[in-house]
Amino acid sequence: MLDVSGSLNKANTLRGRLVGAEEYKKSFKDRVWGRKHMVYGIAEADAGDSSVLTLGGMYQKSREVPDFSGIILPCENQKTAPFSSTPACNRPLQLPRNTYLGEDWSRLSADKYNLFSGFKHVFDNGWQLNAEVSYTKNESDAKVGQFFLKNEYAAGLSGEDAVGFLTEKTKSSRSSRKIRHWRN
């Protein structure tokens, strides 16, 4: 992680901050991993004695092979519990601890961008004006094929109750503008 902040000039009228972080995770399960990066920067400039101008941005990047199924205990044999018509697991299937029940092509990726600016002014009579503008863009791509149990009574290693696929690609953006004023 990196976090640096301070004045950018001798008069201390220009200030900045830069933050960066990285995360890498590896699972005990085969082929499951994740990597995330983030960088954020902001600059503030005094515009006279009573005004401050702000400009900044942020970028996040995420890549991973997910494991949605967690640790599962599918049944080798099913039996019906006494006084119930619901099947119960007689003997859980013994799989190695590192078994990944997803497809080799499974992956998730996401990118997020954010730009923002602001202006704040304090008037002599105690009123304040604050104006902000922000733009955010999100992009994600998911292709996941994994074995999972749709319910705790699904048995065996095949069938519609036990296999799931997800394919999704999204893009979205949002912008906002706010102007607020108040008196202290």
Short mmCIF file of C-alpha atoms in Angstrom, two decimals:
data_model
loop_
_atom_site.label_atom_id
_atom_site.label_comp_id
_atom_site.label_asym_id
_atom_site.label_seq_id
_atom_site.Cartn_x
_atom_site.Cartn_y
_atom_site.Cartn_z
CA MET A 1 0.00 0.00 0.00
CA LEU A 2 1.10 3.54 -0.76
CA ASP A 3 -0.37 6.65 0.90
CA VAL A 4 1.38 9.96 0.30
CA SER A 5 -0.05 13.37 1.10
CA GLY A 6 1.16 16.88 1.68
CA SER A 7 1.59 20.37 0.37
CA LEU A 8 2.63 20.76 -3.25
CA ASN A 9 3.95 24.32 -2.87
CA LYS A 10 5.71 26.43 -0.22
CA ALA A 11 2.65 28.58 0.48
CA ASN A 12 0.56 25.47 1.28
CA THR A 13 -2.18 26.66 -1.11
CA LEU A 14 -1.95 23.49 -3.20
CA ARG A 15 -2.28 20.12 -1.48
CA GLY A 16 -2.45 16.57 -2.76
CA ARG A 17 -2.85 12.96 -1.78
CA LEU A 18 -2.06 9.76 -3.69
CA VAL A 19 -3.16 6.31 -2.50
CA GLY A 20 -2.40 2.99 -4.15
CA ALA A 21 -3.16 -0.55 -3.04
CA GLU A 22 -2.84 -4.06 -4.42
CA GLU A 23 -4.33 -7.31 -3.19
CA TYR A 24 -3.43 -10.78 -4.36
CA LYS A 25 -5.22 -13.82 -3.02
CA LYS A 26 -4.66 -17.48 -3.70
CA SER A 27 -6.94 -20.21 -2.46
CA PHE A 28 -6.15 -23.69 -1.25
CA LYS A 29 -8.44 -24.79 -4.09
CA ASP A 30 -6.99 -25.48 -7.52
CA ARG A 31 -7.23 -22.57 -10.02
CA VAL A 32 -8.95 -20.14 -7.60
CA TRP A 33 -7.19 -16.76 -7.32
CA GLY A 34 -7.83 -13.03 -7.36
CA ARG A 35 -5.95 -9.79 -7.93
CA LYS A 36 -7.16 -6.24 -7.26
CA HIS A 37 -5.49 -2.88 -7.89
CA MET A 38 -6.64 0.57 -6.82
CA VAL A 39 -5.20 4.04 -7.26
CA TYR A 40 -6.76 7.26 -5.95
CA GLY A 41 -5.57 10.84 -6.24
CA ILE A 42 -6.91 14.19 -5.10
CA ALA A 43 -5.65 17.77 -5.32
CA GLU A 44 -6.98 20.81 -3.45
CA ALA A 45 -6.17 24.38 -4.37
CA ASP A 46 -7.03 27.49 -2.39
CA ALA A 47 -8.74 30.00 -4.66
CA GLY A 48 -8.37 33.06 -2.47
CA ASP A 49 -8.92 33.19 1.28
CA SER A 50 -12.44 31.73 1.27
CA SER A 51 -12.57 29.23 -1.61
CA VAL A 52 -11.20 25.75 -2.27
CA LEU A 53 -11.19 23.91 -5.61
CA THR A 54 -10.93 20.09 -5.55
CA LEU A 55 -10.08 17.69 -8.39
CA GLY A 56 -9.57 13.94 -8.13
CA GLY A 57 -9.97 10.50 -9.55
CA MET A 58 -9.95 6.81 -8.75
CA TYR A 59 -9.35 3.61 -10.73
CA GLN A 60 -10.03 0.04 -9.57
CA LYS A 61 -9.18 -3.14 -11.47
CA SER A 62 -10.21 -6.64 -10.40
CA ARG A 63 -9.41 -10.00 -12.02
CA GLU A 64 -10.26 -13.35 -10.47
CA VAL A 65 -11.29 -16.95 -10.85
CA PRO A 66 -14.13 -17.16 -8.34
CA ASP A 67 -15.38 -20.04 -6.26
CA PHE A 68 -19.09 -19.57 -5.65
CA SER A 69 -19.74 -23.09 -4.44
CA GLY A 70 -17.57 -23.02 -1.34
CA ILE A 71 -17.06 -26.37 0.32
CA ILE A 72 -19.80 -28.75 -0.71
CA LEU A 73 -20.91 -32.10 0.57
CA PRO A 74 -22.85 -33.79 -2.23
CA CYS A 75 -24.28 -37.19 -1.40
CA GLU A 76 -23.01 -40.52 -2.63
CA ASN A 77 -26.12 -42.26 -1.31
CA GLN A 78 -29.43 -40.73 -0.46
CA LYS A 79 -31.91 -41.94 2.05
CA THR A 80 -35.18 -40.52 3.25
CA ALA A 81 -35.15 -39.33 6.82
CA PRO A 82 -37.67 -40.99 9.14
CA PHE A 83 -41.01 -39.14 9.31
CA SER A 84 -40.05 -37.01 6.30
CA SER A 85 -40.27 -37.21 2.53
CA THR A 86 -37.17 -35.02 2.16
CA PRO A 87 -34.02 -36.89 1.10
CA ALA A 88 -31.11 -36.69 3.51
CA CYS A 89 -27.42 -37.34 2.94
CA ASN A 90 -26.39 -40.79 4.09
CA ARG A 91 -22.69 -40.54 3.26
CA PRO A 92 -21.03 -37.35 1.91
CA LEU A 93 -18.92 -37.71 -1.23
CA GLN A 94 -15.24 -37.68 -0.30
CA LEU A 95 -13.41 -35.13 -2.48
CA PRO A 96 -9.88 -33.80 -1.98
CA ARG A 97 -9.80 -30.49 -0.09
CA ASN A 98 -8.33 -28.61 -3.07
CA THR A 99 -11.03 -29.73 -5.55
CA TYR A 100 -12.30 -26.84 -7.66
CA LEU A 101 -15.69 -27.63 -9.14
CA GLY A 102 -15.61 -24.92 -11.79
CA GLU A 103 -14.72 -24.83 -15.45
CA ASP A 104 -11.18 -23.94 -16.58
CA TRP A 105 -12.56 -20.94 -18.47
CA SER A 106 -14.32 -19.38 -15.44
CA ARG A 107 -13.30 -15.78 -14.73
CA LEU A 108 -14.52 -12.42 -13.47
CA SER A 109 -13.09 -9.04 -14.39
CA ALA A 110 -14.19 -5.56 -13.38
CA ASP A 111 -12.95 -2.02 -13.93
CA LYS A 112 -14.22 1.12 -12.23
CA TYR A 113 -13.30 4.72 -13.03
CA ASN A 114 -14.34 7.78 -11.05
CA LEU A 115 -13.57 11.45 -11.72
CA PHE A 116 -14.76 14.20 -9.42
CA SER A 117 -14.36 17.89 -8.75
CA GLY A 118 -15.72 20.36 -6.28
CA PHE A 119 -15.78 24.00 -5.33
CA LYS A 120 -16.41 25.37 -1.84
CA HIS A 121 -16.77 29.03 -0.90
CA VAL A 122 -17.45 30.58 2.52
CA PHE A 123 -19.11 34.00 2.35
CA ASP A 124 -18.42 36.78 4.86
CA ASN A 125 -21.99 36.57 6.22
CA GLY A 126 -21.57 32.89 7.25
CA TRP A 127 -23.23 31.31 4.22
CA GLN A 128 -21.41 28.51 2.40
CA LEU A 129 -21.67 27.31 -1.18
CA ASN A 130 -20.58 23.80 -2.15
CA ALA A 131 -20.73 22.53 -5.76
CA GLU A 132 -19.72 18.99 -6.74
CA VAL A 133 -19.52 17.07 -10.02
CA SER A 134 -18.82 13.35 -10.28
CA TYR A 135 -18.62 10.79 -13.09
CA THR A 136 -18.35 7.02 -12.53
CA LYS A 137 -17.98 4.29 -15.14
CA ASN A 138 -18.21 0.54 -14.36
CA GLU A 139 -17.37 -2.34 -16.68
CA SER A 140 -17.57 -6.01 -15.76
CA ASP A 141 -17.30 -9.31 -17.56
CA ALA A 142 -18.23 -12.63 -15.93
CA LYS A 143 -18.03 -16.11 -17.40
CA VAL A 144 -18.46 -18.74 -14.73
CA GLY A 145 -19.31 -22.42 -14.96
CA GLN A 146 -19.43 -24.28 -11.66
CA PHE A 147 -20.98 -27.24 -9.97
CA PHE A 148 -23.08 -26.16 -7.03
CA LEU A 149 -26.08 -27.42 -5.16
CA LYS A 150 -29.20 -25.38 -5.78
CA ASN A 151 -30.61 -26.82 -2.60
CA GLU A 152 -29.20 -28.90 0.22
CA TYR A 153 -31.07 -32.02 -0.91
CA ALA A 154 -29.67 -32.23 -4.46
CA ALA A 155 -27.80 -35.48 -4.90
CA GLY A 156 -25.26 -36.81 -7.33
CA LEU A 157 -22.89 -34.90 -9.53
CA SER A 158 -25.12 -34.10 -12.49
CA GLY A 159 -28.55 -32.85 -13.36
CA GLU A 160 -30.19 -29.46 -13.43
CA ASP A 161 -30.24 -29.23 -9.64
CA ALA A 162 -26.47 -29.36 -9.46
CA VAL A 163 -24.89 -27.42 -12.35
CA GLY A 164 -24.86 -23.68 -12.92
CA PHE A 165 -23.46 -21.32 -15.55
CA LEU A 166 -23.25 -17.55 -15.50
CA THR A 167 -22.31 -15.33 -18.42
CA GLU A 168 -22.73 -11.62 -17.94
CA LYS A 169 -21.18 -8.51 -19.42
CA THR A 170 -22.19 -5.12 -18.06
CA LYS A 171 -21.28 -1.51 -18.67
CA SER A 172 -22.74 1.38 -16.76
CA SER A 173 -21.96 5.00 -16.11
CA ARG A 174 -23.37 7.57 -13.76
CA SER A 175 -22.82 11.26 -13.36
CA SER A 176 -24.03 13.53 -10.61
CA ARG A 177 -24.09 17.22 -9.87
CA LYS A 178 -24.87 18.80 -6.52
CA ILE A 179 -25.06 22.39 -5.40
CA ARG A 180 -25.71 23.04 -1.73
CA HIS A 181 -25.76 26.21 0.28
CA TRP A 182 -26.30 26.79 3.98
CA ARG A 183 -25.59 29.19 6.76
CA ASN A 184 -23.59 28.32 9.86
#
